Coordinates of C-alpha atoms in Angstrom, one line a residue:
X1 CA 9.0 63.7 142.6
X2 CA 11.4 62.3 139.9
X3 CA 14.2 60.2 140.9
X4 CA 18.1 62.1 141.3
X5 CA 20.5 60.4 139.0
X6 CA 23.5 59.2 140.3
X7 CA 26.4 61.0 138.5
X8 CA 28.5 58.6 136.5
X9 CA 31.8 57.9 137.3
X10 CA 34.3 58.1 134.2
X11 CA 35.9 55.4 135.3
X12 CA 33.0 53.2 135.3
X13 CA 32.0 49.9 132.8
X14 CA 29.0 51.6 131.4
X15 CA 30.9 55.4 130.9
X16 CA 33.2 53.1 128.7
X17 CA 31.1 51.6 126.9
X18 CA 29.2 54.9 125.3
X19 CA 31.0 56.2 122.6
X20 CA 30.8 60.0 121.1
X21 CA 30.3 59.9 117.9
X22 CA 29.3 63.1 115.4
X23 CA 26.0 62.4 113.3
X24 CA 26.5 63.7 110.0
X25 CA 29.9 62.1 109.9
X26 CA 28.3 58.8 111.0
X27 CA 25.5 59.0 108.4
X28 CA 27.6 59.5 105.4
X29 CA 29.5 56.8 106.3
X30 CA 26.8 54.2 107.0
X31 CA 25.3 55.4 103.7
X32 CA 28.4 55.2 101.8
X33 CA 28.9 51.4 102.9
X34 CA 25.1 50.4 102.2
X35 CA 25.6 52.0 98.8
X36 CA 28.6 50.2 97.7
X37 CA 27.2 47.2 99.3
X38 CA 24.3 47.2 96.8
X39 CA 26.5 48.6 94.0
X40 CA 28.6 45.4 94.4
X41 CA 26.3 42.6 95.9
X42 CA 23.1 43.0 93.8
X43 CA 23.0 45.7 91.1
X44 CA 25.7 45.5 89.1
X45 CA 27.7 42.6 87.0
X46 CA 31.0 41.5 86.8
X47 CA 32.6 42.5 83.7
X48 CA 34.2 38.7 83.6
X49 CA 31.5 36.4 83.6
X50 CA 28.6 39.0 83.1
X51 CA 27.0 37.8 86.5
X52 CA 25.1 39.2 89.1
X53 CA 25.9 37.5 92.3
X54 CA 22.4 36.0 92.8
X55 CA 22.6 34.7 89.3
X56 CA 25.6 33.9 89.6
X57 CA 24.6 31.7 93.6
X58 CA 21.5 30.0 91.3
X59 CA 23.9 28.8 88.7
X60 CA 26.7 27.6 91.2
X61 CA 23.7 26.0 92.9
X62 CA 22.5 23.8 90.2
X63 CA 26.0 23.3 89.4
X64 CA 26.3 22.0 92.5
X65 CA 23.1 19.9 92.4
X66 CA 24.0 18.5 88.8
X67 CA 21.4 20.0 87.3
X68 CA 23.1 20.2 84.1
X69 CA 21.7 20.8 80.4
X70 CA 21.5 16.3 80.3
X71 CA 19.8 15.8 83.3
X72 CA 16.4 15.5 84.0
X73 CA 14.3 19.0 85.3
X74 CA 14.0 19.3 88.7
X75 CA 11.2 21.4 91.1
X76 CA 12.3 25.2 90.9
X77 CA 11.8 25.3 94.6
X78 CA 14.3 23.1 95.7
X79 CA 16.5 25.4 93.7
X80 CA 15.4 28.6 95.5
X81 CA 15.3 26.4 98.8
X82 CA 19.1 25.2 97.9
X83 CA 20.6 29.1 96.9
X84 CA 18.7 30.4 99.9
X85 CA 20.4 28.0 102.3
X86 CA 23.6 28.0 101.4
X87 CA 24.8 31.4 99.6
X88 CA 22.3 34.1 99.3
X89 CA 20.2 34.9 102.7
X90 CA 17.3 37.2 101.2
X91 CA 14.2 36.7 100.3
X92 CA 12.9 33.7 98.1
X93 CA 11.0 35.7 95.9
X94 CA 14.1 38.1 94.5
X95 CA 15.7 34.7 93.6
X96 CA 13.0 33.1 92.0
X97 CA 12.6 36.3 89.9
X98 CA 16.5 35.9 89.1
X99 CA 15.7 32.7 87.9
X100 CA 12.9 33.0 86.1
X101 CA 14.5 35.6 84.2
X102 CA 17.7 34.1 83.5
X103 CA 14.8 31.2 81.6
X104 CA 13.4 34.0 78.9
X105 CA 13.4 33.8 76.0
X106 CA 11.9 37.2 75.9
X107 CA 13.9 38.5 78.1
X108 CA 16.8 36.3 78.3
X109 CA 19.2 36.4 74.7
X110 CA 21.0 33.4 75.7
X111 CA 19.0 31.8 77.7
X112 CA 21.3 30.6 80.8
X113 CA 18.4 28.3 82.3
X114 CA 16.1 25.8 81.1
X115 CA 12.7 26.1 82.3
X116 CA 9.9 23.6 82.4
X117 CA 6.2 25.1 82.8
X118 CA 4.9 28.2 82.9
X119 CA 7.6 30.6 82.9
X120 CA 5.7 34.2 81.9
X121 CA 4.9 35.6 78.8
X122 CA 5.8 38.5 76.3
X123 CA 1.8 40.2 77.0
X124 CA 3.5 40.8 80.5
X125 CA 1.6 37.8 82.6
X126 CA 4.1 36.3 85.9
X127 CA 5.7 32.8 86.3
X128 CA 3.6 30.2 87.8
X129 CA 4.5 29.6 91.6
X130 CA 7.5 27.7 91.9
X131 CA 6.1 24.9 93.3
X132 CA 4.8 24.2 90.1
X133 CA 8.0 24.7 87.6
X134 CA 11.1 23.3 86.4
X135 CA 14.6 24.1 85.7
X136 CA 18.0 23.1 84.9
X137 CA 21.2 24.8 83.7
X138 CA 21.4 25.5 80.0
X139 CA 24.1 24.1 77.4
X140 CA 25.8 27.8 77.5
X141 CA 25.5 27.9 80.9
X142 CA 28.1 25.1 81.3
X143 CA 30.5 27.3 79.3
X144 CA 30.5 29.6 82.0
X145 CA 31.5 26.8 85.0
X146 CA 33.5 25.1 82.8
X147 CA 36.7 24.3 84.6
X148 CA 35.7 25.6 87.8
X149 CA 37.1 22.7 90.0
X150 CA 40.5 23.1 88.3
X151 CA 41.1 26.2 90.9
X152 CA 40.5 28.7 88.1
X153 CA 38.9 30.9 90.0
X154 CA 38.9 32.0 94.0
X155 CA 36.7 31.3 96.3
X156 CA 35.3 33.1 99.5
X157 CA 33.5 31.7 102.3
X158 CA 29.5 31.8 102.2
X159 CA 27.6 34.0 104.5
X160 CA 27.5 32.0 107.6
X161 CA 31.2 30.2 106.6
X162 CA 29.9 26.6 106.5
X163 CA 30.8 26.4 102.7
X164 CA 32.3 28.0 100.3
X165 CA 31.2 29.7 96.9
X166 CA 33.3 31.5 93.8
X167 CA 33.9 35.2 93.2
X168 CA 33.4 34.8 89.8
X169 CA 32.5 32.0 87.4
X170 CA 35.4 31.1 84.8
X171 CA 33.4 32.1 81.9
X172 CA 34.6 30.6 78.5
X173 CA 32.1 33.1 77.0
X174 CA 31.7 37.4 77.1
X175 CA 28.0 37.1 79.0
X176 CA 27.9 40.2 79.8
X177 CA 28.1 41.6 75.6
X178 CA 26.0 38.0 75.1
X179 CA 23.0 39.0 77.3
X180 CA 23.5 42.3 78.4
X181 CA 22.1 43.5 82.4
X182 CA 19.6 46.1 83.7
X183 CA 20.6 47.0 86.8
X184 CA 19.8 49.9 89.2
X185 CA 21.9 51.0 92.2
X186 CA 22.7 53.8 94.7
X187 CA 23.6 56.9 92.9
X188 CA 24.2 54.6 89.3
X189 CA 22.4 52.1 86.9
X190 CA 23.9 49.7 84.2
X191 CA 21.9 49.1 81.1
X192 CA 24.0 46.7 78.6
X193 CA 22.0 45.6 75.7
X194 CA 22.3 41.9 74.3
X195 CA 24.5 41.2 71.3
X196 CA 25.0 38.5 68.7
X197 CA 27.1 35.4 70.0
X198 CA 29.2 35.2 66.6
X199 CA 29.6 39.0 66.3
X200 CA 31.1 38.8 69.9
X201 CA 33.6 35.8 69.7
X202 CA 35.1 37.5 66.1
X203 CA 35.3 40.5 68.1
X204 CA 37.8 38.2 70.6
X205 CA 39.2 36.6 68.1
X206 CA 40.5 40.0 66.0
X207 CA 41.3 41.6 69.9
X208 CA 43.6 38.8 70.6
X209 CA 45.1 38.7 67.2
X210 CA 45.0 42.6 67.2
X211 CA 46.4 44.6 70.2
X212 CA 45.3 47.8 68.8
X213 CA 42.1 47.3 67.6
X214 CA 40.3 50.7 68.4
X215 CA 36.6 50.7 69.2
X216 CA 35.6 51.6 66.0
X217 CA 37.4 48.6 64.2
X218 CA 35.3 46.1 66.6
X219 CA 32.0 48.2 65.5
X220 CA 32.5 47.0 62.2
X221 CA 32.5 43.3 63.3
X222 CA 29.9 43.9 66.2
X223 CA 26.7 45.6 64.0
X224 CA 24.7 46.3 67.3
X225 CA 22.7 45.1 69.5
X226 CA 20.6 41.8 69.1
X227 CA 17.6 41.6 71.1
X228 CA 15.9 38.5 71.8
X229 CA 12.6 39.8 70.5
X230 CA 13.9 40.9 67.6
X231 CA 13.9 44.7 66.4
X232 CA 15.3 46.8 64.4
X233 CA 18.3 49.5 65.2
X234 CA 18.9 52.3 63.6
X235 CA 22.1 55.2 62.8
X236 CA 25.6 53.7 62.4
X237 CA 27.0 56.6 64.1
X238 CA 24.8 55.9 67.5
X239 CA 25.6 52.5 67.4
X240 CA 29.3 53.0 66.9
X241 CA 29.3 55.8 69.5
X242 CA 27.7 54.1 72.4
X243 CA 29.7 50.8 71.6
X244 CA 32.8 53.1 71.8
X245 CA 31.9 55.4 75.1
X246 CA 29.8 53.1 77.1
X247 CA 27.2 56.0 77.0
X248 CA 24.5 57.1 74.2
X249 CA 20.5 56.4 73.0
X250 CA 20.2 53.7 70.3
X251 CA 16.8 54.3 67.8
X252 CA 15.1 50.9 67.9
X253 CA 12.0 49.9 66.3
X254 CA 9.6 46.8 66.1
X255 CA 9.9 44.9 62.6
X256 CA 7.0 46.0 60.0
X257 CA 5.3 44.9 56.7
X258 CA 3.0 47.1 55.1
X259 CA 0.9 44.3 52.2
X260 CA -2.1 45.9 50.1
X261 CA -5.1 43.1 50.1
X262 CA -7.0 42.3 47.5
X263 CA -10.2 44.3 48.7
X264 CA -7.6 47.2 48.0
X265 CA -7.2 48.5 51.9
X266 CA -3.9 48.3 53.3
X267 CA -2.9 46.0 56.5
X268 CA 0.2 46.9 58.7
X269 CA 1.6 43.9 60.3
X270 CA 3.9 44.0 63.2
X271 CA 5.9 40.9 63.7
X272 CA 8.4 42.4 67.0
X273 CA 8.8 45.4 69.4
X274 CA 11.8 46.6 71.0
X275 CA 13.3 45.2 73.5
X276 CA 11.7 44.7 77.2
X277 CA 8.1 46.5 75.5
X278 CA 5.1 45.0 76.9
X279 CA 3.3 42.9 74.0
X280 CA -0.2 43.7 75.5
X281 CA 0.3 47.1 76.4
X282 CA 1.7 48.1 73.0
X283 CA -1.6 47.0 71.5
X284 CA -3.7 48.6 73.9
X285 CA -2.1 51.9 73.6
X286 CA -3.5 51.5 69.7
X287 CA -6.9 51.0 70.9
X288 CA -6.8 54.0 73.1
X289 CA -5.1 56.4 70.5
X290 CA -8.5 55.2 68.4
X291 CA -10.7 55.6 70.9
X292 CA -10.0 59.3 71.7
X293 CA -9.7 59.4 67.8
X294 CA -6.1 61.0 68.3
X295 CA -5.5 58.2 65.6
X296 CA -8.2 57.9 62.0
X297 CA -7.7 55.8 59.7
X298 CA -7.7 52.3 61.4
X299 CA -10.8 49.8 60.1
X300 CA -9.3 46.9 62.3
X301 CA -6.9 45.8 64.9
X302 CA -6.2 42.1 65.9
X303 CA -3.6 40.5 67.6
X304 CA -2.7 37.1 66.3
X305 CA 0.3 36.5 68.2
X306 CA 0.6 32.9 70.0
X307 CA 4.6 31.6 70.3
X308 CA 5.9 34.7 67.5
X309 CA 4.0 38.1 67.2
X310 CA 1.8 39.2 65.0
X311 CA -0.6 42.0 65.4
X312 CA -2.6 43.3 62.0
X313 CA -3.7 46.6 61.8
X314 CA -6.5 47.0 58.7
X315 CA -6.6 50.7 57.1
X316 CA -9.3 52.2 56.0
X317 CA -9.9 53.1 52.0
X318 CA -7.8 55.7 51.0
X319 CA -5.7 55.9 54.1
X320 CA -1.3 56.1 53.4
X321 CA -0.1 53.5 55.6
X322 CA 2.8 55.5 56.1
X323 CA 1.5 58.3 57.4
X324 CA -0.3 55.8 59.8
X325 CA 3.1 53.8 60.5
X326 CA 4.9 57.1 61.2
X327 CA 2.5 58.4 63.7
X328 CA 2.4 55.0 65.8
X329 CA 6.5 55.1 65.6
X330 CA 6.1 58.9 67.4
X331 CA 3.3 58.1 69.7
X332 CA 3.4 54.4 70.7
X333 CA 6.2 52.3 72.1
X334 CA 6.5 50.7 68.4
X335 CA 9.9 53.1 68.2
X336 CA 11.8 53.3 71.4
X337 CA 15.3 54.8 72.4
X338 CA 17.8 52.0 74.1
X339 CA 20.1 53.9 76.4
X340 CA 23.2 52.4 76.6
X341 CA 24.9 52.8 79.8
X342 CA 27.9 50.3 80.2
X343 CA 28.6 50.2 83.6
X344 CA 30.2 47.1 85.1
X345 CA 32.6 45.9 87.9
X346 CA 36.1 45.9 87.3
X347 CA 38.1 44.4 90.3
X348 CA 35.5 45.3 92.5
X349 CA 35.1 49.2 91.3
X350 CA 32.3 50.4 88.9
X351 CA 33.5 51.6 85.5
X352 CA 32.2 52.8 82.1
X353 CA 33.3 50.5 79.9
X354 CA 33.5 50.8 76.2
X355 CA 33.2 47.4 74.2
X356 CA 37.0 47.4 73.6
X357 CA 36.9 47.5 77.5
X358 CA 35.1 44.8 78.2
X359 CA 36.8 42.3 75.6
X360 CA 40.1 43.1 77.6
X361 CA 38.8 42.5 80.6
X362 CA 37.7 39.3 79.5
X363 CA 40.7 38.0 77.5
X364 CA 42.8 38.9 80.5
X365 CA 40.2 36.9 83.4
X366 CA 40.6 33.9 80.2
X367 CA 44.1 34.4 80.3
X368 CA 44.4 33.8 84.4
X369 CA 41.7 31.0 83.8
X370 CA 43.8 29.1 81.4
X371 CA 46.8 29.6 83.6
X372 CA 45.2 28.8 86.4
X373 CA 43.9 25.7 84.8
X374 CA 47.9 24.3 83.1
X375 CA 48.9 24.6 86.4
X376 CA 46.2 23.0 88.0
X377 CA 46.5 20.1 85.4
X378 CA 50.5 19.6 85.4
X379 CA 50.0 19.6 89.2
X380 CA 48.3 16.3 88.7
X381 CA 50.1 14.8 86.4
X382 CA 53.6 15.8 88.6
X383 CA 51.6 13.9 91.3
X384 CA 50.3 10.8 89.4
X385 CA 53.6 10.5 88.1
X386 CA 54.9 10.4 91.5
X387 CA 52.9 7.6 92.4
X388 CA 53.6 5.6 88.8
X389 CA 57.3 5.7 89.5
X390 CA 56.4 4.1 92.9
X391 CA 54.1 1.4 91.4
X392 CA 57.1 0.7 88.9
X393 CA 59.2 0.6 92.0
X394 CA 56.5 -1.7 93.6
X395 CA 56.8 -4.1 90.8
X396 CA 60.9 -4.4 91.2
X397 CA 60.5 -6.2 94.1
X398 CA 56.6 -7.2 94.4
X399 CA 57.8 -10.3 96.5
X400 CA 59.4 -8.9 98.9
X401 CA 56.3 -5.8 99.3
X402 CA 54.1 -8.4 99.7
X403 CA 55.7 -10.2 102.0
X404 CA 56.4 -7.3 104.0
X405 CA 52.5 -6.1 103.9
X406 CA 51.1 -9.5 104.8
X407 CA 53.7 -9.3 107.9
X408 CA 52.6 -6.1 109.2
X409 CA 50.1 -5.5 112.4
X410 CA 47.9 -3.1 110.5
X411 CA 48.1 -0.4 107.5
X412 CA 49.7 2.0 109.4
X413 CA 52.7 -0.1 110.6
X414 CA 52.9 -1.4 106.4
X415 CA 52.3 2.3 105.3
X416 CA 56.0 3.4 108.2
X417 CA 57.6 -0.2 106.6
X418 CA 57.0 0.4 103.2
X419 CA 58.5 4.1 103.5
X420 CA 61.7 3.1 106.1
X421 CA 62.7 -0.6 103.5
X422 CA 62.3 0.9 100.2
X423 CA 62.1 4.6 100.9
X424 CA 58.4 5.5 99.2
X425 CA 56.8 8.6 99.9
X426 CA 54.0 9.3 101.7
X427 CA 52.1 9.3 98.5
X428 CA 53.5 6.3 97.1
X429 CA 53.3 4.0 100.0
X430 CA 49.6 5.1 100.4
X431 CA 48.9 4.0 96.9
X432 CA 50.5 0.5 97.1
X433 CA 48.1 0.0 100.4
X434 CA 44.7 1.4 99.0
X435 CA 45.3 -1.5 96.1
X436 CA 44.5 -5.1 96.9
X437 CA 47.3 -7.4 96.7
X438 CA 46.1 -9.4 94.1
X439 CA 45.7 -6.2 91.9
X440 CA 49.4 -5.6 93.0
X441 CA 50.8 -8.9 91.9
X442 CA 48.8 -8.6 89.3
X443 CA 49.9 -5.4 87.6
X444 CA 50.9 -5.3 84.5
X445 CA 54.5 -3.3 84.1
X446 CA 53.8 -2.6 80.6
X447 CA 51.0 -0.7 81.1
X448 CA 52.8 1.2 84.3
X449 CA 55.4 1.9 81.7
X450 CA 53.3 3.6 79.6
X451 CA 50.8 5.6 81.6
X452 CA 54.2 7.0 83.2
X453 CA 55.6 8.0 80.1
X454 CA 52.7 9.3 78.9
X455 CA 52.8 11.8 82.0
X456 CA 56.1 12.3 81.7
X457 CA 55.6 13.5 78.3
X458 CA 52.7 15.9 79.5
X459 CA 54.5 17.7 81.9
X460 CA 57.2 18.1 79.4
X461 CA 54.8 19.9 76.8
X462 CA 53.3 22.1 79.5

């Protein structure tokens, strides 16, 4: 016989603590706040530094390590080890994969780490483990920290809240144009292609010095994309139209040279592919197209690639290279359509973003840097100032200080002296005590006089 329930009183602890809540209603929202949560922790950059957060937690890390571009490498591990513990609590292997990436050249157009080992390949072959590589931050890399302990930037507490990490990185270069992203989300994707680091900064420079540049002005300066394994793009008009909505399919194709030999047969020789195309699998989809003879006409087909490509395809007699040339560009990954879809976060909030856009966003987060920065710096100097004028103070009436210090029971009852007889700050009476007295009496006033004056004169530029 089952066991009678005892009604619950709705009064009761446990009637309190259940909670009616209607299904659908709770599932949209739960999906809604997962979605955003990966649409704005993982997928998708910031339009200001370019970054995704774990890149931008491996590059904070090493920043934090001192594992800049004049250092020596150190074990990619105790990277991963370091991001893991302190700012990004997923798995190991998704930030190892961030790293390696970010170490390309391949992949990478700007490479924003150094790496030491085996890092991967263009044929499509994995990183060694990363108990075996190396890494350290990259000169450009430093561009983008640069300044970040002038309080250029905020800062937000870690996931556990035992440190703290920034929102964004300073960024004294457009990253996101520079290297582009590929990032897929809930409901959205970004896919920014790479661009040419001088194209980019004229395009900044004619922004700042023209507020009304229109999109189709900067095309002329930027001329497209610039992959890092070369590659050719094709139609003005795409280009200018995708730079100009954020949105539209760029032809690209791999760079070709069609040389007649002196046996009289024609070789095609392929020295790049387009961008993120699989070196290996390019040349196998040849061999396959010959193979089911959907492709005549090919005597050879080797692959003499090692650090650049180079794969030679030998005609037979009589064959048009052309003909042959055209027909790998419509059935192998030799031509290939880039879809540009410029989606970045602005304040938080994913936006199509044109490349007049994404420059504005930039020169405004450079203008809050810089501001950020001046005041940071005249802060200083207000302060070091402060303390000169009590130095110069100090030497008035050195005697009397150091009589007065010697005289005292301990620093503290010098440091409430110092302020009550000659009315220093807090500051200033602090800086007389952390110097020795000998280095007091010592003190040159010339050289107090002009280290204030040259603050003085700071602050009055700034």
């Amino acid at each position: 016989m089952a066991k009678r329930e005892e009604p619950v009183n709705p009064g009761s602890v446990e009637h309190d603590k259940i909670l009616s809540v209607d299904i659908v209603t709770e599932m949209q929202r739960s999906y809604i706040d997962y979605a955003m949560s990966v649409i704005t922790e993982r997928a998708l950059p910031d339009v200001r530094d370019g970054l995704k957060p774990v890149h931008r937690r491996i590059l904070y890390a090493m920043h934090d390590m001192g594992l800049t571009h004049a250092t020596r490498f150190r074990k990619s591990a105790l990277v991963v080890g370091d991001v893991l513990g302190k700012y990004h609590p997923h798995g190991d292997t998704s930030v190892y994969d961030a790293m390696v990436n970010l170490a390309q050249d391949f992949s990478t157009r700007y490479q924003l780490i150094q790496g030491q080992g085996n890092f991967g390949n263009a044929d499509g072959d994995g990183a060694a483990a990363m108990r075996y590589t190396e890494a350290r931050m990259s000169k450009i890399a430093s561009e983008l920290l640069r300044d970040i302990e002038k309080n250029t930037v905020d800062f937000r507490p870690n996931y556990d809240a035992t440190r703290k990490e920034p929102t964004v990185f300073p960024a004294a270069i457009p990253n996101l144009l520079l290297n582009g992203t590929l990032g897929i989300a809930v409901g959205m994707a970004s896919n920014i292609a790479p661009h040419n680091l001088n194209e980019i900064i004229d395009a900044c420079l004619h922004m700042i010095e023209h507020d009304d540049a229109t999109n189709e002005d900067l095309a002329e300066i930027v001329k497209g994309p610039d992959f890092p394994t070369g590659g050719l793009a094709f139609n003005k008009a795409d280009i200018v139209h995708a730079l100009s909505t954020g949105r539209g399919g760029v032809v690209c194709r791999g760079e070709v040279d069609i040389a007649e030999q002196k046996n009289g047969l024609y070789q095609i020789t392929i020295t790049s592919l387009p961008y993120r195309v699989i070196r290996s699998n390019f040349v196998e989809s040849i061999a396959l197209l010959v193979q089911d003879k959907k492709l005549d006409g090919i005597k050879g087909l080797e692959d003499h690639s090692a650090k650049d490509m180079r794969v030679v395809v030998t005609l037979k007699n009589g064959i048009n290279p052309q003909k042959v040339l055209n027909y790998l560009y419509k059935h192998t990954q030799l031509q290939q359509t880039f879809h540009y879809n410029m989606v970045a976060l602005v304040d938080g909030v994913p936006e199509t973003l044109s490349l007049k856009s994404v420059l504005n966003s930039f020169i405004a987060h450079r203008e809050t840097v810089v501001r950020r920065r001046s005041e940071f710096d005249l802060q200083r100097a207000k302060d070091r100032e402060h303390i000169l004028i009590g130095l110069k103070k100090a030497l008035d009436h050195i005697d009397k200080i150091i009589t007065l210090i010697r005289g005292s029971k301990d620093a503290a009852v010098a440091k409430l002296n110092l302020m009550k007889d000659f009315k220093f700050s807090d500051l200033q009476a602090t800086a007389i005590l952390e110097m020795r007295l000998q280095k007091l009496a010592g003190l040159e006033r010339k050289a107090v006089e002009l280290e204030l004056k040259e603050r003085q004169d700071f602050i009055a530029q700034m």
